[in-house]
mmCIF file of C-alpha atoms and ligand atoms in Angstrom:
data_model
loop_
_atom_site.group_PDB
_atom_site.id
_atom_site.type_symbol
_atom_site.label_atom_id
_atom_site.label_comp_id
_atom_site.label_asym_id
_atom_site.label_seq_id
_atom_site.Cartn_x
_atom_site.Cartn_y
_atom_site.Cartn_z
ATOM 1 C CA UNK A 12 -17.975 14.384 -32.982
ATOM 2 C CA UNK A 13 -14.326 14.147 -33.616
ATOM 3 C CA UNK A 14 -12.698 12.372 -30.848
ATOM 4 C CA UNK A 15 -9.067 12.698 -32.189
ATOM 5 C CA UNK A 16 -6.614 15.174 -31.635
ATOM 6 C CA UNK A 17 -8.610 16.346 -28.414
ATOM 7 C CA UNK A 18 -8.281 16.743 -24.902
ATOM 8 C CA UNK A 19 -8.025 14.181 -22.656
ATOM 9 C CA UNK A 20 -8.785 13.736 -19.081
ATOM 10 C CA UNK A 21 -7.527 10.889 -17.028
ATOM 11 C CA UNK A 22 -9.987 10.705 -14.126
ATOM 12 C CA UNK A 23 -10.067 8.479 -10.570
ATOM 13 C CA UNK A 24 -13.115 7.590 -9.122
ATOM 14 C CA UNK A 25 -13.798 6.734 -5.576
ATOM 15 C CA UNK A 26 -16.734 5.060 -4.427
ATOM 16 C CA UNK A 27 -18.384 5.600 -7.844
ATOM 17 C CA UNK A 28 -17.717 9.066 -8.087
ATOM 18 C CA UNK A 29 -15.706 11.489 -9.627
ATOM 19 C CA UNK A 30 -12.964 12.266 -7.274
ATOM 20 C CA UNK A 31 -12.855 16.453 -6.672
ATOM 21 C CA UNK A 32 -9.607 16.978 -8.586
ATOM 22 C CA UNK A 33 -10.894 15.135 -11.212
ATOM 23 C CA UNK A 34 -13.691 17.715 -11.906
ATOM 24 C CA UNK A 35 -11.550 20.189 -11.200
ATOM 25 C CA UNK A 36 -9.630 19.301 -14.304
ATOM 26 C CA UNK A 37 -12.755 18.843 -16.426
ATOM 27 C CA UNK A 38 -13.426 22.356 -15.987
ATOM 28 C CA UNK A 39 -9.639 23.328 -16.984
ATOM 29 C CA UNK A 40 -10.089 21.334 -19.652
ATOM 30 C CA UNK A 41 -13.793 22.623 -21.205
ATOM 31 C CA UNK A 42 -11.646 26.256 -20.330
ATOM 32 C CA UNK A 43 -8.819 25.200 -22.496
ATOM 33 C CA UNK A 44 -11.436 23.499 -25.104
ATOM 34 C CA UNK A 45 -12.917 27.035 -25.645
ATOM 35 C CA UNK A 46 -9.542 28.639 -26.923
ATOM 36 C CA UNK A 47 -8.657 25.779 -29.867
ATOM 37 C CA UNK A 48 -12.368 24.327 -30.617
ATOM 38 C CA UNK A 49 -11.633 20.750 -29.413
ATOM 39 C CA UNK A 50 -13.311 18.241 -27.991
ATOM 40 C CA UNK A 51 -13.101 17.043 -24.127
ATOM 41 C CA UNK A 52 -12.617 13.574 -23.440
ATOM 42 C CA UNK A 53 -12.787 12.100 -19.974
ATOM 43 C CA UNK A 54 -10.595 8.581 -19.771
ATOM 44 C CA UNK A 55 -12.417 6.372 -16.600
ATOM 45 C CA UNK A 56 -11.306 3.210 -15.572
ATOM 46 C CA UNK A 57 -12.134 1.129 -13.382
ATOM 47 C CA UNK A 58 -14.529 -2.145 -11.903
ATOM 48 C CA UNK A 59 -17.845 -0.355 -11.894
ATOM 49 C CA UNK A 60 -17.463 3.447 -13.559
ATOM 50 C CA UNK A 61 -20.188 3.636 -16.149
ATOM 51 C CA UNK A 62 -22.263 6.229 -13.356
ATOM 52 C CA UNK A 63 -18.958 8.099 -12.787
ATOM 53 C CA UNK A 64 -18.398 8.413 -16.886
ATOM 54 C CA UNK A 65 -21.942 10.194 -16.748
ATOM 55 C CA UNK A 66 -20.723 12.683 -14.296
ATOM 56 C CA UNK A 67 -17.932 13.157 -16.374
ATOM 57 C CA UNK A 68 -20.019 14.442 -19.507
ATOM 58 C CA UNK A 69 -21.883 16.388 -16.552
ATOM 59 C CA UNK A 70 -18.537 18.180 -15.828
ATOM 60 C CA UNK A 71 -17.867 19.201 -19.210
ATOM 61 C CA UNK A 72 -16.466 15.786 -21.411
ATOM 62 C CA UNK A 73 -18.085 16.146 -24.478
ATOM 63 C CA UNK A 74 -17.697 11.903 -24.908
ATOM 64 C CA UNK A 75 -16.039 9.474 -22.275
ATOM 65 C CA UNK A 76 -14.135 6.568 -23.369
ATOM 66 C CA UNK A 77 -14.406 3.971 -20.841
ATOM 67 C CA UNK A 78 -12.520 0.814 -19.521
ATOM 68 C CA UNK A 79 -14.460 -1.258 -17.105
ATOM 69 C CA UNK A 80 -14.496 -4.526 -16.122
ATOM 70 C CA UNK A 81 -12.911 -7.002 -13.125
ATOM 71 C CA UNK A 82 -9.906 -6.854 -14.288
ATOM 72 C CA UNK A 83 -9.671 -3.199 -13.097
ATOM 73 C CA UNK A 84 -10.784 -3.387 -9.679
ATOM 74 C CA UNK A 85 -8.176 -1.436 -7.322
ATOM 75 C CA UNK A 86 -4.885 0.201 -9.332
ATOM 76 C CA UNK A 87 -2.524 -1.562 -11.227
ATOM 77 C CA UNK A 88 -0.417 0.720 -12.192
ATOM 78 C CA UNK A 89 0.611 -1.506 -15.302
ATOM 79 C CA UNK A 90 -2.587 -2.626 -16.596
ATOM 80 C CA UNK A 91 -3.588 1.212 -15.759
ATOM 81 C CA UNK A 92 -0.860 2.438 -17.891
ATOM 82 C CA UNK A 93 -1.060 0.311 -20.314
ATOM 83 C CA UNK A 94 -4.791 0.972 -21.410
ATOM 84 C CA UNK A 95 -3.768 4.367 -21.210
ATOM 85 C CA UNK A 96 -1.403 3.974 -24.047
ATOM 86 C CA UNK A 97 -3.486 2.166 -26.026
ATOM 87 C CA UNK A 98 -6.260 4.761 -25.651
ATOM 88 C CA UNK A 99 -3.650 7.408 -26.663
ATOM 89 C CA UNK A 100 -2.935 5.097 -29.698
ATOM 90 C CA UNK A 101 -6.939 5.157 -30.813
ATOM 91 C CA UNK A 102 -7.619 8.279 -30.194
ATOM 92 C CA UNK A 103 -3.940 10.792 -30.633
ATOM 93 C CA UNK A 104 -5.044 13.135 -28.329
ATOM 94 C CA UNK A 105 -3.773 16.984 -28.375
ATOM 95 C CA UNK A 106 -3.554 17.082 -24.660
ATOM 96 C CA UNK A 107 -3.608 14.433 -21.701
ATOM 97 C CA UNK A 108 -4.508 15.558 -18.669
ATOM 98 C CA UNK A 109 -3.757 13.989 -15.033
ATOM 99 C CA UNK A 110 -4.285 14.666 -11.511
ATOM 100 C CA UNK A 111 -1.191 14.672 -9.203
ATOM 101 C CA UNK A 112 -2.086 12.443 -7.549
ATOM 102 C CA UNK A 113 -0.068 8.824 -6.411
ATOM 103 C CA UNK A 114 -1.803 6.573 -8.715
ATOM 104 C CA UNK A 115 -2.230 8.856 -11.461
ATOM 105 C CA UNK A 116 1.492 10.339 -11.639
ATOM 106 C CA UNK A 117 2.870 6.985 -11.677
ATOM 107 C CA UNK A 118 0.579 6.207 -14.903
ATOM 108 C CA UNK A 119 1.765 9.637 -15.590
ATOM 109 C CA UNK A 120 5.560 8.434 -15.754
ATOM 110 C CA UNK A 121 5.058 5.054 -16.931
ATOM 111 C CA UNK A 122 3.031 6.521 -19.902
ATOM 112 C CA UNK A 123 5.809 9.517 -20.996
ATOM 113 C CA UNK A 124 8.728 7.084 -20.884
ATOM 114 C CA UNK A 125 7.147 4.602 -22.285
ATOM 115 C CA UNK A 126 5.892 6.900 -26.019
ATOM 116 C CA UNK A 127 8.934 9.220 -25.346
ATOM 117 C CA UNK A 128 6.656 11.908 -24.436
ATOM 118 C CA UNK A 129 7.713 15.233 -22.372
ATOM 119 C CA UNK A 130 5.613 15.712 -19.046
ATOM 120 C CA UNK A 131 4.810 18.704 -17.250
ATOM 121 C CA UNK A 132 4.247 17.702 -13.446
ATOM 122 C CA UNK A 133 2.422 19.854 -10.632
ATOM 123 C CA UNK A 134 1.398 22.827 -13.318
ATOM 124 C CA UNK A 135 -0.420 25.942 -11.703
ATOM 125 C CA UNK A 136 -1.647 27.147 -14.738
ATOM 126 C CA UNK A 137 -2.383 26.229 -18.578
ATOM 127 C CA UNK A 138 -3.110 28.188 -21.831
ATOM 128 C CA UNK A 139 -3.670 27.764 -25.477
ATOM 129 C CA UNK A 140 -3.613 30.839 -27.899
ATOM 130 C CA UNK A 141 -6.363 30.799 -30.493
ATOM 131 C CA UNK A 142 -6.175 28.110 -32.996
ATOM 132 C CA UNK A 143 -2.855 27.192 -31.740
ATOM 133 C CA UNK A 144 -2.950 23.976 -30.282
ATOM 134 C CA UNK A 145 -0.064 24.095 -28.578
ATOM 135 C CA UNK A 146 -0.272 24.834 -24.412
ATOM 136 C CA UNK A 147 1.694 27.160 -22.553
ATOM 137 C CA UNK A 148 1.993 25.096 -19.560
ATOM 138 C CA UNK A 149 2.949 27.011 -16.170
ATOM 139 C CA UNK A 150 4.680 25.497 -13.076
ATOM 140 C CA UNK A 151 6.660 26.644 -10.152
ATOM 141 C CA UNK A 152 10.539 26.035 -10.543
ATOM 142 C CA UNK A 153 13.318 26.749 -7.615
ATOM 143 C CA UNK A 154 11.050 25.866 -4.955
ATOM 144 C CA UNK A 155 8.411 28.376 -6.235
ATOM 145 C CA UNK A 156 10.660 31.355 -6.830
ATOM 146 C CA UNK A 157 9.892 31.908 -10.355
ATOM 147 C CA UNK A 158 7.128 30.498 -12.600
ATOM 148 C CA UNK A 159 8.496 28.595 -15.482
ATOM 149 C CA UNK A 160 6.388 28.530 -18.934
ATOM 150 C CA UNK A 161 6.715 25.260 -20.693
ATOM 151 C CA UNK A 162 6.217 24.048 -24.154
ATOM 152 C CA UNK A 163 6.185 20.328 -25.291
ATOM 153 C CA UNK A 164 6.649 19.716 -28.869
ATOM 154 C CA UNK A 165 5.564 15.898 -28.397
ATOM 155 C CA UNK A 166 2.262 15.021 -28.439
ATOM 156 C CA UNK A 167 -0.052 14.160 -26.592
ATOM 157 C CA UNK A 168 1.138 16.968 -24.431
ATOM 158 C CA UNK A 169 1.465 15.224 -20.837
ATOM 159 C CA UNK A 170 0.813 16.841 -17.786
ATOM 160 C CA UNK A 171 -0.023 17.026 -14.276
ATOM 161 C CA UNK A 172 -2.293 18.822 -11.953
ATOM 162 C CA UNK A 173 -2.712 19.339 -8.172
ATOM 163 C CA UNK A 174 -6.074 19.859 -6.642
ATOM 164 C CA UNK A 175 -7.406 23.197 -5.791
ATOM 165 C CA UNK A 176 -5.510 24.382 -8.539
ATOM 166 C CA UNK A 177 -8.203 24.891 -11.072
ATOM 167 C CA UNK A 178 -11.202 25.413 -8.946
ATOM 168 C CA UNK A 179 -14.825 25.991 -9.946
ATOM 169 C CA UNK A 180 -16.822 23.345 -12.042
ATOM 170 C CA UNK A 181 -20.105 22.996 -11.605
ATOM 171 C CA UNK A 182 -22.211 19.945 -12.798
ATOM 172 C CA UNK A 183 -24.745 20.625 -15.955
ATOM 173 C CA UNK A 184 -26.941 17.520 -15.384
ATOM 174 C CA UNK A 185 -28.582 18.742 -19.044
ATOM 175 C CA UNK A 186 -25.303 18.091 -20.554
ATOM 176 C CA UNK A 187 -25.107 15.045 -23.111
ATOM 177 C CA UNK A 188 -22.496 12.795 -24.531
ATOM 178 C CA UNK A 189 -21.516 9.446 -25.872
ATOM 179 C CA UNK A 190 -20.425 6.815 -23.366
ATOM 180 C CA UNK A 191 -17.724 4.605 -25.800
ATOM 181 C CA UNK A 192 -16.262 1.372 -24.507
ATOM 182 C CA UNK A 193 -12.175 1.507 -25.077
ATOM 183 C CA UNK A 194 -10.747 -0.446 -27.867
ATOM 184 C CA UNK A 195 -8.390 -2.375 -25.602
ATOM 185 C CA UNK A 196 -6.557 -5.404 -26.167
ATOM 186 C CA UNK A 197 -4.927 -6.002 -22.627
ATOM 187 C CA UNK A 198 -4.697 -10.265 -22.912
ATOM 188 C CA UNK A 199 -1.315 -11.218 -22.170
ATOM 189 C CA UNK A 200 -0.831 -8.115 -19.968
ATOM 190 C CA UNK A 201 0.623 -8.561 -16.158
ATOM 191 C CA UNK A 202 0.004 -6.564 -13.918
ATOM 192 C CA UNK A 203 2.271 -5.834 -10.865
ATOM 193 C CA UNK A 204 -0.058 -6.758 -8.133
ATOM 194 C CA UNK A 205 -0.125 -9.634 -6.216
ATOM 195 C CA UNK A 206 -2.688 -8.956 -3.487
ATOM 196 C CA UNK A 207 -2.428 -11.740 -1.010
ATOM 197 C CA UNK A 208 -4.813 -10.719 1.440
ATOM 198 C CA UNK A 209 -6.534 -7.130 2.454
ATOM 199 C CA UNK A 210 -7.700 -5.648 5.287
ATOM 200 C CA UNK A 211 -8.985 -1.572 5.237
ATOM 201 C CA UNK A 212 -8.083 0.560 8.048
ATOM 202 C CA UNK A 213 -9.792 3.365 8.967
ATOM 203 C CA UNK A 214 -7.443 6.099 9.549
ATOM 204 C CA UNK A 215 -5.959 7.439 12.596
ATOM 205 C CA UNK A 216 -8.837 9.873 14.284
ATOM 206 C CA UNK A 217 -7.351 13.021 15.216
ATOM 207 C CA UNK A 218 -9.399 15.052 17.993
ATOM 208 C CA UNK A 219 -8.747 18.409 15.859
ATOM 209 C CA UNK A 220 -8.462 17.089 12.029
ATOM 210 C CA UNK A 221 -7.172 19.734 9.977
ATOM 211 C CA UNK A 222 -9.839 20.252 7.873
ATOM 212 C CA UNK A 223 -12.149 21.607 11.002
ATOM 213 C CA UNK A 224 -9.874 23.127 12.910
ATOM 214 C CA UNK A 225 -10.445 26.840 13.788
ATOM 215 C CA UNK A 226 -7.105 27.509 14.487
ATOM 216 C CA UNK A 227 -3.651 25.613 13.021
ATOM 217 C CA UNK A 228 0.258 25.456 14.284
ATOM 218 C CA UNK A 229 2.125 24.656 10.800
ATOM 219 C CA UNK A 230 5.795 23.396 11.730
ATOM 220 C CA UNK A 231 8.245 23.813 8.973
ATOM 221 C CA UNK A 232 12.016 22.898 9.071
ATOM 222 C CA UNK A 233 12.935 25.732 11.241
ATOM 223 C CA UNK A 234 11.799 23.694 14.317
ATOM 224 C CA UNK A 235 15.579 21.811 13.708
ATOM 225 C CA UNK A 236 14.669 18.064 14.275
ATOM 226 C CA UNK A 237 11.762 15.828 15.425
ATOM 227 C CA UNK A 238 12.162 16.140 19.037
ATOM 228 C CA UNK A 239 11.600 20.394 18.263
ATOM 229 C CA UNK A 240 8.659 19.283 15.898
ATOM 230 C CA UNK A 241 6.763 17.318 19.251
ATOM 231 C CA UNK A 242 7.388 20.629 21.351
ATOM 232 C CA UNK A 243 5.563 22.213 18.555
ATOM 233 C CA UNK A 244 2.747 19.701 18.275
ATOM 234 C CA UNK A 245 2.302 19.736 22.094
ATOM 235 C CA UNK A 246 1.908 23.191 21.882
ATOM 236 C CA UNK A 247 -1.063 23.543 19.002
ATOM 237 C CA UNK A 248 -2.376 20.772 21.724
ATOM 238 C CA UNK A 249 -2.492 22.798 24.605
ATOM 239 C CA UNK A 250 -3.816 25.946 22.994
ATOM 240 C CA UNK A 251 -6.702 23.702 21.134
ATOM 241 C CA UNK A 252 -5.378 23.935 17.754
ATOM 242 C CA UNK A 253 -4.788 21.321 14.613
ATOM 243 C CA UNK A 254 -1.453 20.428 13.733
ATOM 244 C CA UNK A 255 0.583 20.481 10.129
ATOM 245 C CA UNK A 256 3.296 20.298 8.663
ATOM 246 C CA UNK A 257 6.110 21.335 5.786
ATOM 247 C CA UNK A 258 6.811 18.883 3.259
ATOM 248 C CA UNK A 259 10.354 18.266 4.605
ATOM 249 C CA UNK A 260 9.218 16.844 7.740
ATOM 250 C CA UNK A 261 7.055 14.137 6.356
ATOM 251 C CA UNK A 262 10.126 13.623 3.542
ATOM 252 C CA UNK A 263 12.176 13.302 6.995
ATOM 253 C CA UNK A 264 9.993 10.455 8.140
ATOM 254 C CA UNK A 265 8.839 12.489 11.760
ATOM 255 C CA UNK A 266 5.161 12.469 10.677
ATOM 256 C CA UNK A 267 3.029 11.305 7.949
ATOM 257 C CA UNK A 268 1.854 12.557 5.005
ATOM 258 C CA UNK A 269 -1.444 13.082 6.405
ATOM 259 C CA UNK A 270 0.023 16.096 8.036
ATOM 260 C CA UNK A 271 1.353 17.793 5.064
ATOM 261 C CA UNK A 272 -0.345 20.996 4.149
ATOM 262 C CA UNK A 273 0.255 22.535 0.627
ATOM 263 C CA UNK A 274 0.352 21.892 -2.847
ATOM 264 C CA UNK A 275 1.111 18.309 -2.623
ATOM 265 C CA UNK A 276 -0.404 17.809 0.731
ATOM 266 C CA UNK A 277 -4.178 18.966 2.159
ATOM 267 C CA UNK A 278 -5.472 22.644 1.639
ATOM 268 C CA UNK A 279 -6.589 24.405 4.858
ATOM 269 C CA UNK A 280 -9.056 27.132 5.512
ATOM 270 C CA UNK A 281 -8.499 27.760 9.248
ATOM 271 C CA UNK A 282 -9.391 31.102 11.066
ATOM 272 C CA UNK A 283 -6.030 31.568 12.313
ATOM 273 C CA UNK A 284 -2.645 29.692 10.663
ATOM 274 C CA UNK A 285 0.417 30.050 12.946
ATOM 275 C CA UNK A 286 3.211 29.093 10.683
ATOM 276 C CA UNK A 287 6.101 28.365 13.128
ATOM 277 C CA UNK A 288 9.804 28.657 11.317
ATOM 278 C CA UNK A 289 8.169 28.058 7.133
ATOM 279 C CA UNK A 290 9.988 30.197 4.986
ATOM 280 C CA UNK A 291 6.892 30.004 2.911
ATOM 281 C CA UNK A 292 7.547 28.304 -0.454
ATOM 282 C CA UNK A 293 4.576 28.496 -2.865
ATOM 283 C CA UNK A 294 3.978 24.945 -2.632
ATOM 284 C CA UNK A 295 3.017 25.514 0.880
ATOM 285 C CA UNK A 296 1.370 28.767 0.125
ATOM 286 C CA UNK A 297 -0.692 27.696 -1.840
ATOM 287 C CA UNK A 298 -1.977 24.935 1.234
ATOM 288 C CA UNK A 299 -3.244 27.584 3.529
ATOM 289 C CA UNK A 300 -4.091 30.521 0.853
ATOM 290 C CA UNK A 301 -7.524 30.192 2.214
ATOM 291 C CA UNK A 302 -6.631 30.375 5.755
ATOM 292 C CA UNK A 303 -8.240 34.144 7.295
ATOM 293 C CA UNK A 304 -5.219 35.388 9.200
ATOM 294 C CA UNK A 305 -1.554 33.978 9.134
ATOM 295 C CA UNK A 306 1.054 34.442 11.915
ATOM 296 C CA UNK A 307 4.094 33.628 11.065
ATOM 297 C CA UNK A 308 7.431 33.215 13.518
ATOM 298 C CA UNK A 309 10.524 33.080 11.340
ATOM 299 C CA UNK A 310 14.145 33.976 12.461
ATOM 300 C CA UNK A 311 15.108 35.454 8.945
ATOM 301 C CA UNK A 312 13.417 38.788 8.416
ATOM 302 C CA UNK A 313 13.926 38.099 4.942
ATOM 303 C CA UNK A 314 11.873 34.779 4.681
ATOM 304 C CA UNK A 315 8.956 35.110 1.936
ATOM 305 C CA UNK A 316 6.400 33.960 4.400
ATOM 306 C CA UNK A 317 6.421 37.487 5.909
ATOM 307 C CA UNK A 318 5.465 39.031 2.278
ATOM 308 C CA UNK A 319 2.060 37.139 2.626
ATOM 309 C CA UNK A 320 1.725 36.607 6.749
ATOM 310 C CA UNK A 321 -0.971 39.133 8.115
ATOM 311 C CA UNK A 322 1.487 39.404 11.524
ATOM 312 C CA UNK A 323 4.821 38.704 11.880
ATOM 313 C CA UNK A 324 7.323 37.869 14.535
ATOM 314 C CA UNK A 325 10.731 38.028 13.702
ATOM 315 C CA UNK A 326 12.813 35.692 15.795
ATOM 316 C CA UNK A 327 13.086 32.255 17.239
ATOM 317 C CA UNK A 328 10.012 30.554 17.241
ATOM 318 C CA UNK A 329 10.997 28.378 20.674
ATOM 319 C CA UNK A 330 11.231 31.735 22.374
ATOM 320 C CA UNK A 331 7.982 33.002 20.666
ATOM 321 C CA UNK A 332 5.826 30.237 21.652
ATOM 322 C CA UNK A 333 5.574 30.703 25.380
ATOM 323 C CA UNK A 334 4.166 33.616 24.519
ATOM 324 C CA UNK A 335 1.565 32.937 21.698
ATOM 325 C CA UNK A 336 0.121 30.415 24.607
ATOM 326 C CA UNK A 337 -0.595 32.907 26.778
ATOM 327 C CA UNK A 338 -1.635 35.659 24.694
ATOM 328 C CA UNK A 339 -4.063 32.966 22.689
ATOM 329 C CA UNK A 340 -5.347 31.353 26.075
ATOM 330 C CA UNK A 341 -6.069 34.662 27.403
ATOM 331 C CA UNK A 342 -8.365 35.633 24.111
ATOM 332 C CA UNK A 343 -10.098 32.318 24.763
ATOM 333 C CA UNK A 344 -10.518 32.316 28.944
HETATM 334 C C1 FAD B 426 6.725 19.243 -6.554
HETATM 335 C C2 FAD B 426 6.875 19.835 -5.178
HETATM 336 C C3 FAD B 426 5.819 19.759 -4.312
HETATM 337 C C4 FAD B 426 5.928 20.297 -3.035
HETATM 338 N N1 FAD B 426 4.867 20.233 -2.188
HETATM 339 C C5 FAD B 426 4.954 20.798 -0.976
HETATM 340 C C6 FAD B 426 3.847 20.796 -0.082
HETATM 341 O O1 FAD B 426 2.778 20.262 -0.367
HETATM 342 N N2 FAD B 426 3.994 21.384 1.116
HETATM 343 C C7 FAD B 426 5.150 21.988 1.503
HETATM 344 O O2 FAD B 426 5.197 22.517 2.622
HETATM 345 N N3 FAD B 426 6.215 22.006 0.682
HETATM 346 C C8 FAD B 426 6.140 21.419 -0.526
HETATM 347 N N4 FAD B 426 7.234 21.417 -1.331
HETATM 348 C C9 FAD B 426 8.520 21.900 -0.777
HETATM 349 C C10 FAD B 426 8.635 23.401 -0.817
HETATM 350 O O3 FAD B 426 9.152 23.806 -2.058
HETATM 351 C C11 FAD B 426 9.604 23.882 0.270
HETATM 352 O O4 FAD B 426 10.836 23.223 0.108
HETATM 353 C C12 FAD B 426 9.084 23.617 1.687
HETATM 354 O O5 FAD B 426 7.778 24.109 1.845
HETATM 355 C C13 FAD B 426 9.999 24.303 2.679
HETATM 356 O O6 FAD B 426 9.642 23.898 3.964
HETATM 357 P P1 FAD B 426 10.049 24.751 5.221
HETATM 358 O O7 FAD B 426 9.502 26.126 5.099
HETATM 359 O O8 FAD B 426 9.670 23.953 6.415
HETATM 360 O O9 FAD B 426 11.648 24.724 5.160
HETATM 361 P P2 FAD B 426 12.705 25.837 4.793
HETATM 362 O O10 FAD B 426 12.422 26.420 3.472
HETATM 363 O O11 FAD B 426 14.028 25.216 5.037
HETATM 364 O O12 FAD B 426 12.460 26.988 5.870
HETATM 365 C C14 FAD B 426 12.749 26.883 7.212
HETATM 366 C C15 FAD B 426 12.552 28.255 7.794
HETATM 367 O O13 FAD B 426 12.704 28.194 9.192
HETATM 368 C C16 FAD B 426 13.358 29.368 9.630
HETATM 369 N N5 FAD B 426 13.953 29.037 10.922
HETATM 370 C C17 FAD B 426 15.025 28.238 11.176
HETATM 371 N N6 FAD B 426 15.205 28.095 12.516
HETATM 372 C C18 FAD B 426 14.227 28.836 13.106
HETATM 373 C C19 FAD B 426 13.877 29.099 14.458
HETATM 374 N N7 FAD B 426 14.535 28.530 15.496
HETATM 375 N N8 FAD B 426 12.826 29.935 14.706
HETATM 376 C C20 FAD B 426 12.131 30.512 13.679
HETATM 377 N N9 FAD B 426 12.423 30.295 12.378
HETATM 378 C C21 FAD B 426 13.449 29.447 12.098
HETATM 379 C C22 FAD B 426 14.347 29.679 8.527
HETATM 380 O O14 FAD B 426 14.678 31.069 8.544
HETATM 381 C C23 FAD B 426 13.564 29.290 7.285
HETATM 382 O O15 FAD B 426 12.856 30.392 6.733
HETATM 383 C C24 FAD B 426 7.139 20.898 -2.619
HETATM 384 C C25 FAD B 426 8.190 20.977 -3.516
HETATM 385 C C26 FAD B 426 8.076 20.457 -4.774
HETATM 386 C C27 FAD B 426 9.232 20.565 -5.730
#
């Protein structure tokens, strides 16, 4: 099998596994493989990731190149990036795919400035045209209010992916392929970290975490400052529901990131989303697109949120909370 010139996954593992995202853009990839008869490659590195280079093949690589060893247990983002380069040197891949992800867009960055390459972060969607191997990268530009298709004439052609973008991948346990060890030469390579000591904790518990939650408040930048975002937190407490947020309020330092829903945050499913002053930018659509029924509160009649909201309330959402509370607690007495 020809291993140049064809696509390449970078994938993270966790626990041994294959994270989700990284299947997710196995499957894009086998899709894209399809159109331009090339070969999928996953790229796993790691401590311990011969198991999770099997899934890999099981996902759709049709080989995985693999970097293993001590010297790769927990990220370095130099070391990382730097065996990523040198893979790209061996093997001149068409494409390089990556998951949006912290560790991977800073190999991401360190990799395209480092060969000159263009990069293509957060795309939505990805084509090649028959026997063209060139892809027609999509991606949301102005804060999601057009879709921008991008070329890159340098090669490999560099981009990122969110997850739950490209759903759908299911394992093929029957599926074979070669397990190859890297051809790395990393002596003399430093790596940033300098781990003096390390303790794990577990994260916060939340009573209501948003991935169970029935019903969610979302609080966007309409609620004005922190002190409006805790009146809107206290009030998805009293009516039993999970709290989230906009990306601007976690850039604002009020909450963590934990609490961001949307592209670059967590995806909900709830049974009821009230989206309290979002205008509803497609990175944060595309958060709660599985969510039953929204409700959104927005002052602007014009805000986009209302051309995807299954009820709408136009006006200030400190007025319209009162009430939501009693109109939800008298559906649930
Ligand atoms: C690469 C990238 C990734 C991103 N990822 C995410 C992500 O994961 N999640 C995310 O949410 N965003 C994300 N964003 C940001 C996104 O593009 C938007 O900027 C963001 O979602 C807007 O947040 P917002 O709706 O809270 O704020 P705004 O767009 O400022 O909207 C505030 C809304 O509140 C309304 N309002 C104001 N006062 C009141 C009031 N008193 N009562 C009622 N309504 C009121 C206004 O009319 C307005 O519509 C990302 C952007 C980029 C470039």
């Amino acid at each position: 099998m020809e291993l140049k010139q064809s696509i390449f996954v970078y994938t993270e593992v966790e626990e041994g596994t294959l994270t989700k995202l990284s299947v997710e853009l196995l499957g894009k990839a086998r899709e894209l493989a399809q159109s331009c008869s090339k070969a999928v490659i996953a790229l796993v590195i790691g401590e311990h990731v011969r198991e999770a280079a099997g899934q890999a093949i099981g996902y759709g690589a049709d080989a995985a190149v693999v970097a293993e060893g001590p010297q790769f247990a927990g990220f370095d983002s130099i070391l990382y990036a730097r065996a990523v380069q040198q893979v790209i040197a061996a093997y001149t891949p068409s494409v390089f795919l990556l998951g949006a992800t912290k560790d991977s867009r800073d190999i991401g960055g360190r990799v395209s400035a480092a060969l000159q390459l263009g990069l293509v972060a957060d795309v939505t969607g990805a084509e090649m045209k028959d026997g063209d191997d060139t892809v027609t990268w999509i991606r949301p530009a102005y804060t999601g209010k057009v879709f921008a298709a991008i070329r890159t004439k340098t090669r490999p052609q560099l981009a990122t992916v969110g997850e739950g973008i490209f759903l759908h991948n299911a394992s093929d346990p029957s599926r074979k392929g070669e397990i190859i060890t890297a051809p790395l030469s990393l002596d003399g390579v430093t790596g940033k970290r300098r781990r003096t000591g390390f303790t794990a904790v577990a994260p916060e518990k939340m009573a209501l975490s948003l991935e169970n939650a029935e019903i969610i408040v979302g609080a966007g930048k309409g609620v004005g400052d922190k002190a409006g975002m805790e009146q809107v937190q206290a009030f998805a407490e009293r009516i039993g529901a999970g709290f989230g947020v906009t990306k601007p309020l976690v850039d604002d330092g009020w909450i963590s990131h934990d609490s961001q829903i949307g592209i670059t945050g967590k995806k909900v499913a709830p049974k009821i989303y009230i989206a309290l002053g979002i205008s509803g930018a497609l990175q944060h659509k595309l958060g709660i697109k599985d969510a039953k029924i929204i409700v959104a509160v927005n002052k602007d009649p014009d805000a986009p949120i209302f051309k995807f909201a299954h009820f709408g309330i136009v006006g200030d959402l400190f007025e319209a909370m009162p009430a939501l509370e009693k109109r939800i607690k008298a559906l649930q007495a």
